[in-house]
Short mmCIF file of C-alpha atoms in Angstrom, two decimals:
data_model
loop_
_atom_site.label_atom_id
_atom_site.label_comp_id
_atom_site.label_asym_id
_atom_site.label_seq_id
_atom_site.Cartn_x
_atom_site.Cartn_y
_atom_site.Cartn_z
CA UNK A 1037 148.55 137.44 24.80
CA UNK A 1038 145.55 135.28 24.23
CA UNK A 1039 143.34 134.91 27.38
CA UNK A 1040 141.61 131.32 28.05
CA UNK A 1041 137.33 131.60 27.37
CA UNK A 1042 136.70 129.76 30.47
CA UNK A 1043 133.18 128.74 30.80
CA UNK A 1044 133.51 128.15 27.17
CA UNK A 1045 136.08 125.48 27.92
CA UNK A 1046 134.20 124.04 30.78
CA UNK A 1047 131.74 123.27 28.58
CA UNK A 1048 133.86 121.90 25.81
CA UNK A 1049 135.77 119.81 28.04
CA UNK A 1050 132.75 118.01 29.35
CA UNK A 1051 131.12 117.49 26.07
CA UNK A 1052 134.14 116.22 24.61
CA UNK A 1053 134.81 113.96 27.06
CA UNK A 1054 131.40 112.49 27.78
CA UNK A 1055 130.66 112.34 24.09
CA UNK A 1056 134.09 110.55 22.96
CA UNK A 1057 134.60 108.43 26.39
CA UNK A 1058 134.48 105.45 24.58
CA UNK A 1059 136.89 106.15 21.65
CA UNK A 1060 139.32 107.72 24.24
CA UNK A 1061 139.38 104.52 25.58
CA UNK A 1062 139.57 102.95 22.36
CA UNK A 1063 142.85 105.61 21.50
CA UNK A 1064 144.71 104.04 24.82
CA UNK A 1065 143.42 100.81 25.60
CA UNK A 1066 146.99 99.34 25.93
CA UNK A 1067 148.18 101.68 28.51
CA UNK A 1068 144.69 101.90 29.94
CA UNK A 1069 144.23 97.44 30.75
CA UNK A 1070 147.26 97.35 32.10
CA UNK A 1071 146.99 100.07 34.62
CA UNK A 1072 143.87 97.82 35.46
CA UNK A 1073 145.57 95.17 35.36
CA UNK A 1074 148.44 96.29 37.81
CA UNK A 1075 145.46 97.57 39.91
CA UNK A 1076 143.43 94.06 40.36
CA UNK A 1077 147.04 92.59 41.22
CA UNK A 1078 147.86 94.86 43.96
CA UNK A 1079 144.33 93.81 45.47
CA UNK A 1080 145.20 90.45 44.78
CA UNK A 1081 148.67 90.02 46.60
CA UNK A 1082 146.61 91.44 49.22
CA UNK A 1083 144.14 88.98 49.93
CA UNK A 1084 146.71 86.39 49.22
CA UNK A 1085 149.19 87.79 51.99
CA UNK A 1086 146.32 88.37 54.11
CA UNK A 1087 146.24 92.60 54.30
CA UNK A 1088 142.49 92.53 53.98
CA UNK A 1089 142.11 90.23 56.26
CA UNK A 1090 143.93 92.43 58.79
CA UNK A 1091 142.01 95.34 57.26
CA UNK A 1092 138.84 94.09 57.66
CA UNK A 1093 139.36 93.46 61.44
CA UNK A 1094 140.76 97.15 62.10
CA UNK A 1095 137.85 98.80 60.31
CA UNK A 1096 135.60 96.57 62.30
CA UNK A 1097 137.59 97.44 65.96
CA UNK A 1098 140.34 99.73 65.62
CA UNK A 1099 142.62 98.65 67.66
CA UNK A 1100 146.65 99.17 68.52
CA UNK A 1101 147.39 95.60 67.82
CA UNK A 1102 145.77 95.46 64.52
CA UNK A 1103 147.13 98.79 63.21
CA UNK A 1104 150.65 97.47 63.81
CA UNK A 1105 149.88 94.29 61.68
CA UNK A 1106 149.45 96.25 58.96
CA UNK A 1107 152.32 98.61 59.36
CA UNK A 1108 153.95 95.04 59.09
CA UNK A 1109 152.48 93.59 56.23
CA UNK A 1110 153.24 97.04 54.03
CA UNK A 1111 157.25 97.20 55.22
CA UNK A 1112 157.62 94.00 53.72
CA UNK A 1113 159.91 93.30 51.11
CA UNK A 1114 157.32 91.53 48.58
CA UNK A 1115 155.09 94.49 49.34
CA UNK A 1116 157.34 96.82 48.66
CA UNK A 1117 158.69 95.70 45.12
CA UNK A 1118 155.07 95.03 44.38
CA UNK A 1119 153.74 99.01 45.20
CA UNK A 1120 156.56 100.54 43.88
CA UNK A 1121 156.38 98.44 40.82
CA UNK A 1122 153.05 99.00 40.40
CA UNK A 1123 153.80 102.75 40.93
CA UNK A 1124 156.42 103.06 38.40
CA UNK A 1125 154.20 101.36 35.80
CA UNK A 1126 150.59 102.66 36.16
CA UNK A 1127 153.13 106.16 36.23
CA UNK A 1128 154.54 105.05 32.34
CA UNK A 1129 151.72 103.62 31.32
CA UNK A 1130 149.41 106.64 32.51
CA UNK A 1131 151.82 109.01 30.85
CA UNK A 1132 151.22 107.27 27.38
CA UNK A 1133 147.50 106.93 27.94
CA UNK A 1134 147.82 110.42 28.44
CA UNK A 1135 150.05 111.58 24.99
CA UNK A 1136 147.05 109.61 23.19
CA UNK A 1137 144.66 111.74 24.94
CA UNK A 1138 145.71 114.36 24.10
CA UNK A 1139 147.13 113.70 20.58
CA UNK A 1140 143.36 113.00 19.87
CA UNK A 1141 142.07 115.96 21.47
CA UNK A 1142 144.18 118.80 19.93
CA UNK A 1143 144.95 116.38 16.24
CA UNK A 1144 142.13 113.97 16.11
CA UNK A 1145 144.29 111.04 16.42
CA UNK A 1146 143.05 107.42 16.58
CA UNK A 1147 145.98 106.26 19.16
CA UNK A 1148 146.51 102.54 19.66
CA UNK A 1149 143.43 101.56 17.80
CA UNK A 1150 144.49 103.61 14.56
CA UNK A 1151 148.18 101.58 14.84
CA UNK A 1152 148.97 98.63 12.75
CA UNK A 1153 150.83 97.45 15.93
CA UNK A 1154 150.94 97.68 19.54
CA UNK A 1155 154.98 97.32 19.59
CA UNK A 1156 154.54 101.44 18.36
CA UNK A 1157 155.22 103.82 21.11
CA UNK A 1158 156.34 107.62 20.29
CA UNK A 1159 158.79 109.96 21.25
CA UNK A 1160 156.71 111.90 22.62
CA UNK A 1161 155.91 109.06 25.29
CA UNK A 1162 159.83 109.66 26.82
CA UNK A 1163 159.24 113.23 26.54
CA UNK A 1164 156.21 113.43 28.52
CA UNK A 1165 157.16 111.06 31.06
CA UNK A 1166 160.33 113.17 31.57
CA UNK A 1167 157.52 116.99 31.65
CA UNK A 1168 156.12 115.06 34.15
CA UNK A 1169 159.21 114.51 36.60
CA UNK A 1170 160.05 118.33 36.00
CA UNK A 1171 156.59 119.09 37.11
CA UNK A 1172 156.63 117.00 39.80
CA UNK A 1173 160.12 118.09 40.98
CA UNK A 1174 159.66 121.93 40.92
CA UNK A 1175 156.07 121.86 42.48
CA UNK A 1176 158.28 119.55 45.47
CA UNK A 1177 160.49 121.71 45.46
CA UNK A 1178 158.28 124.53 46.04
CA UNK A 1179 156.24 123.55 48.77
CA UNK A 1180 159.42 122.23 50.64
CA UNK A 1181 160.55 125.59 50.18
CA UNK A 1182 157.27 127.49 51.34
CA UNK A 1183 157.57 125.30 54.45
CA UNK A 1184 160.87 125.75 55.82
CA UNK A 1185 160.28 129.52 55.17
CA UNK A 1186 157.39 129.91 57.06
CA UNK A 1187 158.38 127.41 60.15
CA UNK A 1188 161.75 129.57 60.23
CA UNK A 1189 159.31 133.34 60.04
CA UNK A 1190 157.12 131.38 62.92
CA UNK A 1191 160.11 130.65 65.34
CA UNK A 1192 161.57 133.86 64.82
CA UNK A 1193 158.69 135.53 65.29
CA UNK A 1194 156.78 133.56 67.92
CA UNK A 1195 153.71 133.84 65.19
CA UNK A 1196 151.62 130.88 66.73
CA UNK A 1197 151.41 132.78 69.74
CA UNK A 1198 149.94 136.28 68.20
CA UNK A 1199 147.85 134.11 65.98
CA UNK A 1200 146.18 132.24 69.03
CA UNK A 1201 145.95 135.71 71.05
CA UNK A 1202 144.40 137.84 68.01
CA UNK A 1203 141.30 136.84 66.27
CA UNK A 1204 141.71 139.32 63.88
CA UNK A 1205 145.09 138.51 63.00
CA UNK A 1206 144.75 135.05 62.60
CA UNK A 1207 141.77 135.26 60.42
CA UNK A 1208 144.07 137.66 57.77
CA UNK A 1209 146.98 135.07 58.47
CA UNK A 1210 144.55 132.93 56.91
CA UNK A 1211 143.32 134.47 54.33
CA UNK A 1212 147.09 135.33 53.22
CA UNK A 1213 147.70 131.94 53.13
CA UNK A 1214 144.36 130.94 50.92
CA UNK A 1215 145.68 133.56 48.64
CA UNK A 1216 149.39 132.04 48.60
CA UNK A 1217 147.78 128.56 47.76
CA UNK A 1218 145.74 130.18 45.04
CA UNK A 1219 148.84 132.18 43.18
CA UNK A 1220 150.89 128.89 44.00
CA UNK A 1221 148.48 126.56 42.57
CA UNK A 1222 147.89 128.96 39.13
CA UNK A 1223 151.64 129.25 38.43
CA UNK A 1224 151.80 125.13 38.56
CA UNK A 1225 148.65 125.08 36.62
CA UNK A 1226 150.41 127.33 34.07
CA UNK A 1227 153.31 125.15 34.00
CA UNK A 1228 151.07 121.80 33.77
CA UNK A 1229 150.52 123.43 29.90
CA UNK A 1230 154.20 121.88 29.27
CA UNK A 1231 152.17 118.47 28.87
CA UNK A 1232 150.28 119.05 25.84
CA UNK A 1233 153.22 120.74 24.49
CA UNK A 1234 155.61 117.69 25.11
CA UNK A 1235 152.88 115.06 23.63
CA UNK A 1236 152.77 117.63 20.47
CA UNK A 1237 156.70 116.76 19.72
CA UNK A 1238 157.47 120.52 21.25
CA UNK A 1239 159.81 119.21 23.86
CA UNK A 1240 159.39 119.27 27.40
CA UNK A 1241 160.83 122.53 28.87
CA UNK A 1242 158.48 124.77 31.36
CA UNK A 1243 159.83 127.92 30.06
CA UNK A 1244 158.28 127.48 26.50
CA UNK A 1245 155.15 127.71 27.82
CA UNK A 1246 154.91 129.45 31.14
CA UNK A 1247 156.15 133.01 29.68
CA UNK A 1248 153.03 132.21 27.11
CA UNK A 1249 150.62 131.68 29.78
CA UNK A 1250 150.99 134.70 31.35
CA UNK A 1251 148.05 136.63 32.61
CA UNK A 1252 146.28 133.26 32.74
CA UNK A 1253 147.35 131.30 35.75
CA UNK A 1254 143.92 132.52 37.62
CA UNK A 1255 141.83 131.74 34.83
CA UNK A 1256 143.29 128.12 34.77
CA UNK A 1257 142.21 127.76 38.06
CA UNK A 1258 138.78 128.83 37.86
CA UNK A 1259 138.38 126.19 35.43
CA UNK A 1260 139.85 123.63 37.78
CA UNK A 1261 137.60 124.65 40.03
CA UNK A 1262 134.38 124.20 37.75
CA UNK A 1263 135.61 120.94 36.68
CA UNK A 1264 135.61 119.60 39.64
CA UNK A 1265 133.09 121.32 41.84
CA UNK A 1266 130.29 119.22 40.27
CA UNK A 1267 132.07 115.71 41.82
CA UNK A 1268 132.69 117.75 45.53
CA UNK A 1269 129.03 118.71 45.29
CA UNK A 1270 128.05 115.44 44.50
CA UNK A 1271 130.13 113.74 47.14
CA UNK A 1272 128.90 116.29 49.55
CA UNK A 1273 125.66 115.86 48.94
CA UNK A 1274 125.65 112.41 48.79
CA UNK A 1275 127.42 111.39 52.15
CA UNK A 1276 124.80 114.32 53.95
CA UNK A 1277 121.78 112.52 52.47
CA UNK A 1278 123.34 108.92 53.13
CA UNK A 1279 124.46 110.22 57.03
CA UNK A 1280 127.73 108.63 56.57
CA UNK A 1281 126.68 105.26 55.61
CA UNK A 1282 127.68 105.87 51.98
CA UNK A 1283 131.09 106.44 53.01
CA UNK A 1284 130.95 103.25 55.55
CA UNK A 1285 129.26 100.86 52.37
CA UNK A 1286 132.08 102.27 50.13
CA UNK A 1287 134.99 101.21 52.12
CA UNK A 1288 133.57 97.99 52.84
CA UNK A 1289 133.06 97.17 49.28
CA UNK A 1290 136.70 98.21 48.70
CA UNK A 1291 137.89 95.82 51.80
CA UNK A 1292 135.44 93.55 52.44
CA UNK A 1293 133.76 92.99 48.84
CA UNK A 1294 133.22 89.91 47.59
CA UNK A 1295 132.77 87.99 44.01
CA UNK A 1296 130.44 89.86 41.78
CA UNK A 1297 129.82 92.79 44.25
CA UNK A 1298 133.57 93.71 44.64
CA UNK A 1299 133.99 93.24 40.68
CA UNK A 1300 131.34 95.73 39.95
CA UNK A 1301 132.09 98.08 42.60
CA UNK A 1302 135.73 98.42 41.34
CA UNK A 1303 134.65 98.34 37.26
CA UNK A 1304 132.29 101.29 38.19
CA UNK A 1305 135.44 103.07 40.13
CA UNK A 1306 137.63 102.36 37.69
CA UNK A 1307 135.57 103.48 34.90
CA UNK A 1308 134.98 106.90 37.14
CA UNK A 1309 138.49 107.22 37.88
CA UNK A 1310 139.28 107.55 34.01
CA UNK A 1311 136.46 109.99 33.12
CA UNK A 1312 137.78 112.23 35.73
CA UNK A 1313 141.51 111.56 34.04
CA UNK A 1314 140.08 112.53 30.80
CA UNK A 1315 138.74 115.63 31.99
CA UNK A 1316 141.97 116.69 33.20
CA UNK A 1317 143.39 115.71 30.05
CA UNK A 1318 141.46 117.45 27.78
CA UNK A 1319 141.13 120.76 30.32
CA UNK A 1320 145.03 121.05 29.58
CA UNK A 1321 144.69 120.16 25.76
CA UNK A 1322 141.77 122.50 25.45
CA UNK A 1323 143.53 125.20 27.51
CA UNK A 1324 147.00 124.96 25.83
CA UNK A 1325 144.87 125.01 22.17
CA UNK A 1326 143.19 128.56 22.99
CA UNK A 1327 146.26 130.19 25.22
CA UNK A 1328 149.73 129.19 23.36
CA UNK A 1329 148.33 127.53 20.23
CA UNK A 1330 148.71 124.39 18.21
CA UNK A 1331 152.28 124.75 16.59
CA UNK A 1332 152.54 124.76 12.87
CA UNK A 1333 153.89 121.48 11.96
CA UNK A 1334 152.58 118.64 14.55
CA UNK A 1335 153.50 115.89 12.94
CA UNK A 1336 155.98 113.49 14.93
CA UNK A 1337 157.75 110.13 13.26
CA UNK A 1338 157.02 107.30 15.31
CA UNK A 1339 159.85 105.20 16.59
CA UNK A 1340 159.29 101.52 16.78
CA UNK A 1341 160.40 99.66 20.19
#
């Protein structure tokens, strides 16, 4: 059972990423401008239809009236074919950004900018797309169940009430249930190694790699944690120093932004959002590499759409 170096990994994922940004880019650029793309159209149905415009006026005084504008505006049919368009294909298109990420990570491949062609997609894209829905459906499927179960244990056994009258017992309640999130989220992070292994040609099945994993689902999360506890500190940090004006300047860029101001803004988000992608990317690629191993044989035959 191999056991996941995680500091070491922390710092390889970082490097990697910050180092070979560019030419992870490069690898999915197809995948990556048109999630962009859909991105910049979403914002601009909205001005068009007039959703900022309503948006702008609630941030500026909340009020009943406006609120149920925009309720409105988003049950619309137009909206709705646009959002869950624009769901379904930054979803695809993430999910073969993502096989190129991490086909260069674990094989050193060049992606779309090593293809003679950008008619090429892969197997592997299908496969992953599909990991993903299994992911998605058993980590639903688990928190629907960990609800029901403990509103049914709370009506039975009137446990709001004992909580409220019992300091004691309400601060172990709560510590139970940090340590129920904790297990919960390592076993998903264990199963989240069925990504690399699907963009490797391995197929897409949890099992192949959860029984693998084992002994490692805590470890995963520790590096989660470090991955991401240098943007919460940042954030932190930032909105303290700023008193809440940060926050206030950031949403009205996103709303009320104009011209070059708005353009920038979003180009700077954007190109944040992906970094963070990457690192997520590569955490699982780096992870899957040191706890189940690179299988003997990666090569894949492309299939041409």
């Amino acid at each position: 059972m191999n056991k996941l170096p995680v500091f070491a990994t922390f710092r390889e994922v970082y490097a990697g990423v910050t180092r070979h940004y560019i030419q992870l880019l490069g690898a999915a650029w197809p995948a990556v401008a048109l999630m962009v793309a859909m991105s910049f159209a979403v914002y601009g149905y909205q001005e068009w239809s007039g959703y900022n415009d309503a948006a702008r006026a609630f941030l500026k005084n909340p009020n009943p009236e406006d609120f149920k504008n925009l309720q409105r505006m988003t049950g619309t049919i137009p909206a709705r074919i646009l959002t869950w368009g624009s769901s379904i294909v930054t979803f695809a298109a993430g999910a073969v950004a993502a096989v190129r990420w991490h086909r260069f990570v674990l094989l050193g491949e060049k992606g779309f900018s090593g293809q003679p062609s950008l008619r090429r997609v892969r197997r592997e894209d299908g496969a992953y797309v599909w990991a993903m829905i299994k992911l998605g459906l058993v980590v639903a499927l688990w928190t629907i169940f960990g609800v029901i179960l403990f509103a049914f244990y709370g009506s039975q056994t009137g446990l709001s009430e004992h909580l409220k009258n019992n300091g004691l017992l309400s601060t172990v309640f709560s510590l139970a249930v940090f340590a129920g999130l904790c297990g919960g989220l390592a076993l998903i992070l264990r199963g989240a190694l069925v990504l690399p292994h699907a963009a490797l040609g391995e197929g897409s099945r949890l099992g192949d790699v959860f029984g693998r994993s084992s002994g490692n689902g805590l470890r995963l999360l520790g590096l989660a944690v470090l991955l991401y506890l240098p943007f919460m500190l940042l954030i932190v940090v930032a909105l303290l120093a700023s008193g809440g004006s940060l926050f206030r300047l950031a949403t009205g860029l996103t709303v009320d932004g104009l011209g070059v101001t708005w353009l920038l803004t979003s180009l700077i988000g954007t190109a944040i959002y992906f970094y963070v992608v990457m690192l997520q990317v590569t955490m699982l690629s780096v992870s899957y590499r040191e706890i189940v191993g690179l299988p003997e044989d990666t090569r894949s035959p492309e299939v041409v759409a």
